[in-house]
mmCIF file of C-alpha atoms (C1' of nucleotides) and ligand atoms in Angstrom:
data_model
loop_
_atom_site.group_PDB
_atom_site.id
_atom_site.type_symbol
_atom_site.label_atom_id
_atom_site.label_comp_id
_atom_site.label_asym_id
_atom_site.label_seq_id
_atom_site.Cartn_x
_atom_site.Cartn_y
_atom_site.Cartn_z
ATOM 1 C CA MET A 1 0.000 0.000 0.000
ATOM 2 C CA ASN A 2 1.476 3.267 -1.213
ATOM 3 C CA ILE A 3 1.791 5.890 1.515
ATOM 4 C CA SER A 4 1.149 8.843 -0.778
ATOM 5 C CA VAL A 5 -1.985 7.200 -2.184
ATOM 6 C CA SER A 6 -3.299 6.595 1.338
ATOM 7 C CA ILE A 7 -2.811 10.292 2.070
ATOM 8 C CA TYR A 8 -4.570 11.226 -1.181
ATOM 9 C CA ASP A 9 -7.498 9.010 -0.181
ATOM 10 C CA LYS A 10 -7.691 10.648 3.225
ATOM 11 C CA LEU A 11 -7.837 14.101 1.649
ATOM 12 C CA LYS A 12 -10.472 13.065 -0.879
ATOM 13 C CA SER A 13 -12.596 11.490 1.822
ATOM 14 C CA TYR A 14 -12.707 14.876 3.539
ATOM 15 C CA GLY A 15 -13.593 16.625 0.290
ATOM 16 C CA PHE A 16 -10.257 18.372 -0.202
ATOM 17 C CA LYS A 17 -8.772 18.758 -3.638
ATOM 18 C CA LEU A 18 -5.662 17.095 -4.974
ATOM 19 C CA THR A 19 -3.856 19.909 -6.681
ATOM 20 C CA ARG A 20 -0.586 19.548 -8.522
ATOM 21 C CA GLY A 21 1.262 21.529 -5.855
ATOM 22 C CA ARG A 22 -0.270 19.641 -2.961
ATOM 23 C CA LYS A 23 0.679 16.293 -4.447
ATOM 24 C CA LEU A 24 4.234 17.418 -5.120
ATOM 25 C CA ILE A 25 4.610 18.717 -1.567
ATOM 26 C CA ILE A 26 3.257 15.504 -0.039
ATOM 27 C CA ASN A 27 5.603 13.416 -2.167
ATOM 28 C CA PHE A 28 8.528 15.656 -1.341
ATOM 29 C CA PHE A 29 7.884 15.061 2.357
ATOM 30 C CA ILE A 30 7.653 11.312 1.809
ATOM 31 C CA ASP A 31 10.808 11.144 -0.308
ATOM 32 C CA ARG A 32 12.895 13.327 1.953
ATOM 33 C CA ASN A 33 11.766 11.636 5.166
ATOM 34 C CA GLN A 34 13.670 14.327 7.054
ATOM 35 C CA PRO A 35 12.779 17.782 8.407
ATOM 36 C CA VAL A 36 12.559 20.472 5.724
ATOM 37 C CA SER A 37 11.836 24.197 5.839
ATOM 38 C CA ALA A 38 9.226 26.146 3.864
ATOM 39 C CA MET A 39 12.051 27.605 1.791
ATOM 40 C CA GLU A 40 13.412 24.171 0.899
ATOM 41 C CA ILE A 41 9.979 23.176 -0.344
ATOM 42 C CA MET A 42 9.833 26.316 -2.481
ATOM 43 C CA ASP A 43 13.253 25.639 -3.959
ATOM 44 C CA PHE A 44 12.356 22.046 -4.722
ATOM 45 C CA LEU A 45 9.183 23.093 -6.549
ATOM 46 C CA HIS A 46 10.984 25.875 -8.348
ATOM 47 C CA LYS A 47 13.504 23.412 -9.771
ATOM 48 C CA ARG A 48 10.590 21.457 -11.199
ATOM 49 C CA LYS A 49 9.256 24.676 -12.760
ATOM 50 C CA ILE A 50 6.269 24.719 -10.426
ATOM 51 C CA ASN A 51 6.127 28.205 -8.979
ATOM 52 C CA LEU A 52 3.768 28.094 -6.047
ATOM 53 C CA HIS A 53 3.561 31.361 -4.166
ATOM 54 C CA LYS A 54 5.064 31.351 -0.659
ATOM 55 C CA THR A 55 1.605 32.063 0.746
ATOM 56 C CA THR A 56 0.410 28.829 -0.796
ATOM 57 C CA ILE A 57 3.340 26.904 0.652
ATOM 58 C CA TYR A 58 2.561 28.176 4.136
ATOM 59 C CA ARG A 59 -1.119 27.410 3.682
ATOM 60 C CA GLN A 60 -0.307 23.881 2.556
ATOM 61 C CA LEU A 61 1.882 23.418 5.615
ATOM 62 C CA GLU A 62 -0.896 24.638 7.882
ATOM 63 C CA PHE A 63 -3.320 22.316 6.096
ATOM 64 C CA LEU A 64 -1.077 19.243 6.354
ATOM 65 C CA LEU A 65 -0.422 20.004 10.025
ATOM 66 C CA GLU A 66 -4.139 20.259 10.709
ATOM 67 C CA LEU A 67 -4.672 16.824 9.186
ATOM 68 C CA ASN A 68 -1.751 15.346 11.111
ATOM 69 C CA ILE A 69 0.041 14.402 7.921
ATOM 70 C CA ILE A 70 3.138 16.359 8.893
ATOM 71 C CA ARG A 71 4.542 17.641 12.163
ATOM 72 C CA GLN A 72 6.278 20.880 13.006
ATOM 73 C CA LEU A 73 9.680 21.038 14.645
ATOM 74 C CA GLN A 74 11.616 23.925 16.089
ATOM 75 C CA PHE A 75 15.379 23.600 16.262
ATOM 76 C CA ALA A 76 17.746 26.301 17.561
ATOM 77 C CA ASP A 77 16.981 28.455 14.513
ATOM 78 C CA ARG A 78 14.144 30.927 14.103
ATOM 79 C CA LYS A 79 12.644 29.016 11.228
ATOM 80 C CA LYS A 80 10.310 26.095 11.601
ATOM 81 C CA MET A 81 10.915 22.671 10.108
ATOM 82 C CA TYR A 82 8.342 20.131 9.010
ATOM 83 C CA GLU A 83 8.499 16.395 8.456
ATOM 84 C CA ILE A 84 6.149 13.634 7.432
ATOM 85 C CA ARG A 85 4.417 12.058 10.421
ATOM 86 C CA THR A 86 5.293 8.392 10.721
ATOM 87 C CA SER A 87 4.479 5.840 13.399
ATOM 88 C CA ASP A 88 8.046 5.699 14.718
ATOM 89 C CA HIS A 89 8.696 8.108 17.559
ATOM 90 C CA HIS A 90 12.144 9.608 17.116
ATOM 91 C CA HIS A 91 14.242 12.675 17.785
ATOM 92 C CA HIS A 92 16.954 14.492 15.830
ATOM 93 C CA LEU A 93 20.617 15.186 15.792
ATOM 94 C CA VAL A 94 21.150 18.507 14.071
ATOM 95 C CA CYS A 95 24.390 20.133 12.937
ATOM 96 C CA LYS A 96 24.622 23.560 14.586
ATOM 97 C CA ASN A 97 26.477 24.839 11.542
ATOM 98 C CA CYS A 98 24.853 23.406 8.396
ATOM 99 C CA GLN A 99 21.574 21.960 9.795
ATOM 100 C CA LYS A 100 22.264 18.495 8.417
ATOM 101 C CA THR A 101 19.952 16.178 10.351
ATOM 102 C CA GLU A 102 19.889 12.546 11.419
ATOM 103 C CA LYS A 103 17.217 10.615 13.263
ATOM 104 C CA VAL A 104 17.955 9.255 16.719
ATOM 105 C CA ALA A 105 15.868 7.046 18.987
ATOM 106 C CA SER A 106 16.199 5.189 22.257
ATOM 107 C CA ALA A 107 13.570 3.018 23.921
ATOM 108 C CA ALA A 108 15.161 3.482 27.367
ATOM 109 C CA LEU A 109 15.065 7.237 26.963
ATOM 110 C CA GLU A 110 11.420 7.259 25.866
ATOM 111 C CA THR A 111 10.482 5.224 28.925
ATOM 112 C CA GLU A 112 12.206 7.757 31.149
ATOM 113 C CA ILE A 113 10.516 10.631 29.367
ATOM 114 C CA GLN A 114 7.120 8.999 29.806
ATOM 115 C CA THR A 115 7.795 8.629 33.512
ATOM 116 C CA MET A 116 8.704 12.296 33.632
ATOM 117 C CA GLU A 117 5.508 13.239 31.832
ATOM 118 C CA LYS A 118 3.452 11.270 34.353
ATOM 119 C CA ASP A 119 5.258 13.034 37.191
ATOM 120 C CA ILE A 120 4.545 16.375 35.585
ATOM 121 C CA LEU A 121 0.847 15.553 35.213
ATOM 122 C CA ALA A 122 0.728 14.541 38.863
ATOM 123 C CA GLY A 123 2.836 17.391 40.206
ATOM 124 C CA SER A 124 1.694 20.436 38.242
ATOM 125 C CA ASP A 125 -1.505 22.101 37.013
ATOM 126 C CA PHE A 126 -0.581 21.389 33.388
ATOM 127 C CA LYS A 127 -2.525 19.039 31.122
ATOM 128 C CA ASN A 128 -1.844 17.499 27.678
ATOM 129 C CA ILE A 129 1.874 17.123 28.183
ATOM 130 C CA ARG A 130 4.059 16.738 25.101
ATOM 131 C CA HIS A 131 7.825 16.924 24.728
ATOM 132 C CA SER A 132 10.483 18.094 22.337
ATOM 133 C CA LEU A 133 13.941 16.554 22.553
ATOM 134 C CA GLU A 134 16.634 17.392 20.064
ATOM 135 C CA PHE A 135 20.370 16.908 20.035
ATOM 136 C CA PHE A 136 22.820 19.374 18.507
ATOM 137 C CA GLY A 137 26.407 18.990 17.441
ATOM 138 C CA LEU A 138 28.853 19.507 14.612
ATOM 139 C CA CYS A 139 28.736 17.128 11.661
ATOM 140 C CA ARG A 140 31.871 15.727 10.051
ATOM 141 C CA GLN A 141 32.112 18.433 7.367
ATOM 142 C CA CYS A 142 31.598 21.271 9.839
ATOM 143 C CA GLN A 143 34.081 20.240 12.541
ATOM 144 C CA MET B 1 28.152 36.714 47.903
ATOM 145 C CA ASN B 2 25.783 38.638 45.675
ATOM 146 C CA ILE B 3 25.296 37.069 42.251
ATOM 147 C CA SER B 4 24.854 40.357 40.409
ATOM 148 C CA VAL B 5 28.031 41.766 41.976
ATOM 149 C CA SER B 6 29.991 38.693 40.897
ATOM 150 C CA ILE B 7 28.765 39.239 37.339
ATOM 151 C CA TYR B 8 29.725 42.922 37.525
ATOM 152 C CA ASP B 9 33.221 41.914 38.687
ATOM 153 C CA LYS B 10 33.552 39.479 35.816
ATOM 154 C CA LEU B 11 32.630 42.167 33.294
ATOM 155 C CA LYS B 12 34.989 44.713 34.840
ATOM 156 C CA SER B 13 37.835 42.202 34.836
ATOM 157 C CA TYR B 14 37.423 41.896 31.072
ATOM 158 C CA GLY B 15 37.362 45.663 30.627
ATOM 159 C CA PHE B 16 33.660 45.955 29.791
ATOM 160 C CA LYS B 17 31.635 48.845 31.051
ATOM 161 C CA LEU B 18 28.808 48.719 33.554
ATOM 162 C CA THR B 19 26.130 50.833 31.986
ATOM 163 C CA ARG B 20 22.783 51.572 33.564
ATOM 164 C CA GLY B 21 20.963 49.433 30.984
ATOM 165 C CA ARG B 22 23.322 46.502 31.298
ATOM 166 C CA LYS B 23 22.972 46.402 35.069
ATOM 167 C CA LEU B 24 19.187 46.599 34.863
ATOM 168 C CA ILE B 25 19.074 43.755 32.324
ATOM 169 C CA ILE B 26 21.362 41.553 34.414
ATOM 170 C CA ASN B 27 19.275 42.160 37.515
ATOM 171 C CA PHE B 28 16.074 41.535 35.614
ATOM 172 C CA PHE B 29 17.419 38.132 34.562
ATOM 173 C CA ILE B 30 18.432 37.327 38.145
ATOM 174 C CA ASP B 31 15.125 38.437 39.631
ATOM 175 C CA ARG B 32 12.951 36.677 37.065
ATOM 176 C CA ASN B 33 14.939 33.445 37.133
ATOM 177 C CA GLN B 34 12.780 32.242 34.225
ATOM 178 C CA PRO B 35 13.052 32.490 30.441
ATOM 179 C CA VAL B 36 12.206 35.922 29.037
ATOM 180 C CA SER B 37 12.047 37.326 25.517
ATOM 181 C CA ALA B 38 13.778 40.431 24.137
ATOM 182 C CA MET B 39 10.395 42.142 24.079
ATOM 183 C CA GLU B 40 9.741 41.385 27.756
ATOM 184 C CA ILE B 41 13.070 42.983 28.635
ATOM 185 C CA MET B 42 12.141 46.070 26.626
ATOM 186 C CA ASP B 43 8.781 46.327 28.347
ATOM 187 C CA PHE B 44 10.368 45.942 31.764
ATOM 188 C CA LEU B 45 12.857 48.730 31.062
ATOM 189 C CA HIS B 46 10.180 50.907 29.531
ATOM 190 C CA LYS B 47 8.095 50.695 32.724
ATOM 191 C CA ARG B 48 11.125 51.976 34.623
ATOM 192 C CA LYS B 49 11.392 54.887 32.132
ATOM 193 C CA ILE B 50 14.636 53.487 30.714
ATOM 194 C CA ASN B 51 14.197 53.487 26.959
ATOM 195 C CA LEU B 52 16.982 51.388 25.529
ATOM 196 C CA HIS B 53 16.724 50.924 21.771
ATOM 197 C CA LYS B 54 15.822 47.419 20.614
ATOM 198 C CA THR B 55 19.210 47.224 18.894
ATOM 199 C CA THR B 56 20.858 47.733 22.257
ATOM 200 C CA ILE B 57 18.738 45.036 23.874
ATOM 201 C CA TYR B 58 19.737 42.528 21.200
ATOM 202 C CA ARG B 59 23.378 43.528 21.496
ATOM 203 C CA GLN B 60 23.251 43.072 25.260
ATOM 204 C CA LEU B 61 21.740 39.628 24.794
ATOM 205 C CA GLU B 62 24.494 38.693 22.362
ATOM 206 C CA PHE B 63 27.064 40.034 24.795
ATOM 207 C CA LEU B 64 25.675 38.167 27.811
ATOM 208 C CA LEU B 65 25.460 34.967 25.764
ATOM 209 C CA GLU B 66 29.076 35.338 24.687
ATOM 210 C CA LEU B 67 30.138 35.606 28.306
ATOM 211 C CA ASN B 68 27.993 32.646 29.340
ATOM 212 C CA ILE B 69 25.979 34.755 31.737
ATOM 213 C CA ILE B 70 22.705 33.848 30.051
ATOM 214 C CA ARG B 71 21.596 31.022 27.818
ATOM 215 C CA GLN B 72 19.305 31.019 24.812
ATOM 216 C CA LEU B 73 16.263 28.776 24.530
ATOM 217 C CA GLN B 74 13.972 28.058 21.629
ATOM 218 C CA PHE B 75 10.466 26.889 22.428
ATOM 219 C CA ALA B 76 7.778 26.130 19.829
ATOM 220 C CA ASP B 77 7.548 29.825 18.957
ATOM 221 C CA ARG B 78 9.651 31.739 16.460
ATOM 222 C CA LYS B 79 11.031 34.026 19.147
ATOM 223 C CA LYS B 80 13.997 33.189 21.275
ATOM 224 C CA MET B 81 13.970 33.160 25.052
ATOM 225 C CA TYR B 82 16.849 33.862 27.398
ATOM 226 C CA GLU B 83 17.471 32.986 31.017
ATOM 227 C CA ILE B 84 20.217 33.471 33.570
ATOM 228 C CA ARG B 85 22.713 30.623 33.508
ATOM 229 C CA THR B 86 22.782 28.831 36.845
ATOM 230 C CA SER B 87 24.591 25.685 37.950
ATOM 231 C CA ASP B 88 21.406 23.608 38.116
ATOM 232 C CA HIS B 89 20.663 21.754 34.905
ATOM 233 C CA HIS B 90 16.938 21.860 34.254
ATOM 234 C CA HIS B 91 14.328 21.849 31.519
ATOM 235 C CA HIS B 92 11.006 23.620 31.092
ATOM 236 C CA LEU B 93 7.319 23.025 31.053
ATOM 237 C CA VAL B 94 5.758 25.659 28.811
ATOM 238 C CA CYS B 95 2.096 26.486 28.298
ATOM 239 C CA LYS B 96 1.317 26.172 24.581
ATOM 240 C CA ASN B 97 -1.226 28.943 24.929
ATOM 241 C CA CYS B 98 0.166 31.664 27.231
ATOM 242 C CA GLN B 99 3.866 30.642 27.458
ATOM 243 C CA LYS B 100 3.790 30.480 31.253
ATOM 244 C CA THR B 101 6.858 28.460 32.213
ATOM 245 C CA GLU B 102 7.937 26.205 35.069
ATOM 246 C CA LYS B 103 11.249 24.492 35.675
ATOM 247 C CA VAL B 104 11.407 20.707 35.637
ATOM 248 C CA ALA B 105 14.282 18.369 36.407
ATOM 249 C CA SER B 106 14.931 14.655 36.846
ATOM 250 C CA ALA B 107 18.214 13.014 37.728
ATOM 251 C CA ALA B 108 17.146 9.687 36.181
ATOM 252 C CA LEU B 109 16.275 11.420 32.929
ATOM 253 C CA GLU B 110 19.589 13.278 32.780
ATOM 254 C CA THR B 111 21.463 10.024 33.246
ATOM 255 C CA GLU B 112 19.549 8.490 30.363
ATOM 256 C CA ILE B 113 20.211 11.541 28.185
ATOM 257 C CA GLN B 114 23.923 11.363 28.954
ATOM 258 C CA THR B 115 23.952 7.715 27.923
ATOM 259 C CA MET B 116 22.236 8.693 24.699
ATOM 260 C CA GLU B 117 24.792 11.420 24.058
ATOM 261 C CA LYS B 118 27.612 8.931 24.515
ATOM 262 C CA ASP B 119 25.911 6.560 22.071
ATOM 263 C CA ILE B 120 25.551 9.373 19.568
ATOM 264 C CA LEU B 121 29.240 10.293 19.891
ATOM 265 C CA ALA B 122 30.169 6.643 19.329
ATOM 266 C CA GLY B 123 27.683 5.967 16.544
ATOM 267 C CA SER B 124 27.760 9.086 14.378
ATOM 268 C CA ASP B 125 30.243 11.539 12.892
ATOM 269 C CA PHE B 126 28.958 14.348 15.091
ATOM 270 C CA LYS B 127 31.023 16.010 17.829
ATOM 271 C CA ASN B 128 30.190 18.410 20.697
ATOM 272 C CA ILE B 129 26.790 16.952 21.414
ATOM 273 C CA ARG B 130 24.295 19.099 23.328
ATOM 274 C CA HIS B 131 20.588 18.631 23.891
ATOM 275 C CA SER B 132 17.390 20.557 24.225
ATOM 276 C CA LEU B 133 14.470 18.994 26.078
ATOM 277 C CA GLU B 134 11.289 20.902 26.728
ATOM 278 C CA PHE B 135 7.821 19.873 27.767
ATOM 279 C CA PHE B 136 4.664 21.555 26.527
ATOM 280 C CA GLY B 137 1.137 21.530 27.849
ATOM 281 C CA LEU B 138 -1.760 23.698 28.893
ATOM 282 C CA CYS B 139 -1.556 25.539 32.202
ATOM 283 C CA ARG B 140 -4.498 25.747 34.600
ATOM 284 C CA GLN B 141 -5.788 29.083 33.248
ATOM 285 C CA CYS B 142 -5.577 27.969 29.628
ATOM 286 C CA GLN B 143 -7.317 24.598 29.883
ATOM 287 C "C1'" DT C 1 -18.857 17.844 -21.502
ATOM 288 C "C1'" DT C 2 -20.226 21.269 -19.155
ATOM 289 C "C1'" DG C 3 -21.480 24.181 -15.363
ATOM 290 C "C1'" DA C 4 -21.778 25.191 -10.495
ATOM 291 C "C1'" DC C 5 -19.633 25.380 -6.306
ATOM 292 C "C1'" DA C 6 -16.136 25.095 -2.962
ATOM 293 C "C1'" DA C 7 -11.352 24.639 -2.439
ATOM 294 C "C1'" DA C 8 -7.049 26.476 -3.592
ATOM 295 C "C1'" DT C 9 -4.071 30.094 -5.332
ATOM 296 C "C1'" DG C 10 -1.735 34.669 -6.312
ATOM 297 C "C1'" DC C 11 -0.754 39.032 -5.016
ATOM 298 C "C1'" DA C 12 0.110 43.098 -2.265
ATOM 299 C "C1'" DA C 13 0.511 44.691 1.905
ATOM 300 C "C1'" DC C 14 1.575 43.827 6.575
ATOM 301 C "C1'" DT C 15 3.586 41.877 11.106
ATOM 302 C "C1'" DA C 16 7.134 40.153 14.255
ATOM 303 C "C1'" DT C 17 11.680 39.334 15.260
ATOM 304 C "C1'" DG C 18 16.116 40.282 14.630
ATOM 305 C "C1'" DT C 19 20.574 42.528 12.196
ATOM 306 C "C1'" DT C 20 24.005 45.996 10.162
ATOM 307 C "C1'" DG C 21 26.712 50.273 9.318
ATOM 308 C "C1'" DC C 22 27.825 54.361 10.986
ATOM 309 C "C1'" DA C 23 27.749 58.572 13.669
ATOM 310 C "C1'" DT C 24 27.358 59.953 18.555
ATOM 311 C "C1'" DT C 25 27.541 59.369 23.605
ATOM 312 C "C1'" DA C 26 28.925 57.413 28.031
ATOM 313 C "C1'" DT C 27 32.162 54.980 31.068
ATOM 314 C "C1'" DT C 28 36.603 54.115 32.722
ATOM 315 C "C1'" DA C 29 41.501 54.578 33.854
ATOM 316 C "C1'" DT C 30 45.013 57.869 34.261
ATOM 317 C "C1'" DA D 1 39.862 66.831 32.890
ATOM 318 C "C1'" DT D 2 41.278 64.029 29.118
ATOM 319 C "C1'" DA D 3 41.881 60.185 26.052
ATOM 320 C "C1'" DA D 4 40.571 55.752 24.670
ATOM 321 C "C1'" DT D 5 37.112 52.684 23.584
ATOM 322 C "C1'" DA D 6 32.892 50.451 24.915
ATOM 323 C "C1'" DA D 7 28.134 51.166 24.370
ATOM 324 C "C1'" DT D 8 24.193 53.350 22.257
ATOM 325 C "C1'" DG D 9 20.722 55.297 18.874
ATOM 326 C "C1'" DC D 10 18.950 55.489 14.528
ATOM 327 C "C1'" DA D 11 17.639 54.295 9.891
ATOM 328 C "C1'" DA D 12 17.550 50.968 6.845
ATOM 329 C "C1'" DC D 13 17.483 46.222 5.911
ATOM 330 C "C1'" DA D 14 16.596 41.083 6.387
ATOM 331 C "C1'" DT D 15 13.956 36.888 7.192
ATOM 332 C "C1'" DA D 16 9.982 34.205 8.262
ATOM 333 C "C1'" DG D 17 5.515 34.161 8.250
ATOM 334 C "C1'" DT D 18 0.346 36.140 7.881
ATOM 335 C "C1'" DT D 19 -4.044 38.356 6.106
ATOM 336 C "C1'" DG D 20 -7.793 40.057 3.004
ATOM 337 C "C1'" DC D 21 -9.533 39.768 -1.199
ATOM 338 C "C1'" DA D 22 -10.008 38.868 -6.094
ATOM 339 C "C1'" DT D 23 -9.215 35.047 -9.360
ATOM 340 C "C1'" DT D 24 -8.411 30.332 -10.756
ATOM 341 C "C1'" DT D 25 -8.790 25.363 -10.445
ATOM 342 C "C1'" DG D 26 -10.594 20.744 -9.205
ATOM 343 C "C1'" DT D 27 -14.585 17.922 -8.453
ATOM 344 C "C1'" DC D 28 -19.043 16.150 -8.907
ATOM 345 C "C1'" DA D 29 -23.515 15.856 -10.790
ATOM 346 C "C1'" DA D 30 -26.470 16.827 -14.621
HETATM 347 MN MN1 MN E 1 10.316 11.404 22.359
HETATM 348 MN MN1 MN E 2 19.014 18.191 30.279
HETATM 349 ZN ZN1 ZN E 3 27.290 20.503 9.420
HETATM 350 ZN ZN1 ZN E 4 -1.307 29.106 29.824
#
DNA sequence: TTGACAAATGCAACTATGTTGCATTATTAT
DNA sequence: ATAATAATGCAACATAGTTGCATTTGTCAA
C-alpha cells in the first residue's frame, strides 16, 4: 500500500482537492523523510518549474499540520521545520552549523521521558503534556 | 556573595563597562529566574522609564550569551527566550497557549540523556553533542 | 462535456523578530 | 579633565511568516 496514495485518499474522503502543488509537496515530504523548511519546499518546486507562491506553501503546511500528515519542529533556529508524520517516535541530531539532520531514537530514553511526563501531570496544574527533545552537534564536514 | 556583583566583577575584569541598561538587564534576569524574551526585557525597562533601543537590547543579549551569563532557549515559537545561567541543569514546562513556564528536572532522565549522548558520539560523525528537552502543555488558566 | 460550487491560489501589503553600518555618547583609567 | 574605547541610537534592511480579497482550479452531478 502506497503511503502517498493513502494520504490522497484521506484528503479526498474529507472533500479536499488534490492539486498539482499539494501532491508534489506531499511526495517531497515522503521522499525526503527528514525535516525540511518552507524555503526548501519552495526551492524544490521551483527546480521542477512549479512556482507556487510562498503564501500557498505556508497554507499547505498549515493544512497538512491540521490533518496530522506532517509535524512541526523547532530547532535552535528561528525558522520552523516540518516532516512527514510516521508511526516511529524519534528525535533528531542537528548540525549547529549546516543543519544536516539525522534521526535518533532510544527506547530506554522514551520510557524515562514517559515517567517524567506522568510526574509532571501529577505534580503540576498542566494538562496534555508533550515533549520536544533534540540533540545538537557539529557534523563531520563542519568540525 | 551577591550574584549580580559577581557578574559585575567578571565584566569589569574583562574591561567591559557597567552601563545603567546593562545592570538593569542583568538584575532583571536574576530576579525573574525564568526564560524571558527580548520584548519582555524592553517592556520591563520601559516601565522603569529606561528606553533602551531594541538594537541595544539585542546587542546586550548577544554580549551576555558570549560571556555565558545567560543562555538562549527556543520553544515552539519563532522568538527566542533567554534565562540566567545557573549551575542547576533543568528543563522547562511551557504552556502552549500563554507561554507560562515552570522548571522541571529529573536526575534519572539526565542520566539516560547522557547515555544517549555517549551513544551518539560513538555511533555518528557528530562532535560536541548538546541537547534541548522541553515539555509543553496547557496551564491551569488555559485549559 | 459542461457548469456550479467550494477549495485552492496569487498578489500586495503587513507583522514580528532580529541585524548591520555608521555617527554619537557614556564609562573608565590615568 | 582628558583620552581611549565600549556602548548606544537610529535608519535601513533582512527573514519568516500572515491576512484580506479577487481570481483560478478541481470535483461532482447533470
Ligand atoms: Mn520522544
Ligand atoms: Mn538536560
Ligand atoms: Zn554541518
Ligand atoms: Zn497558559
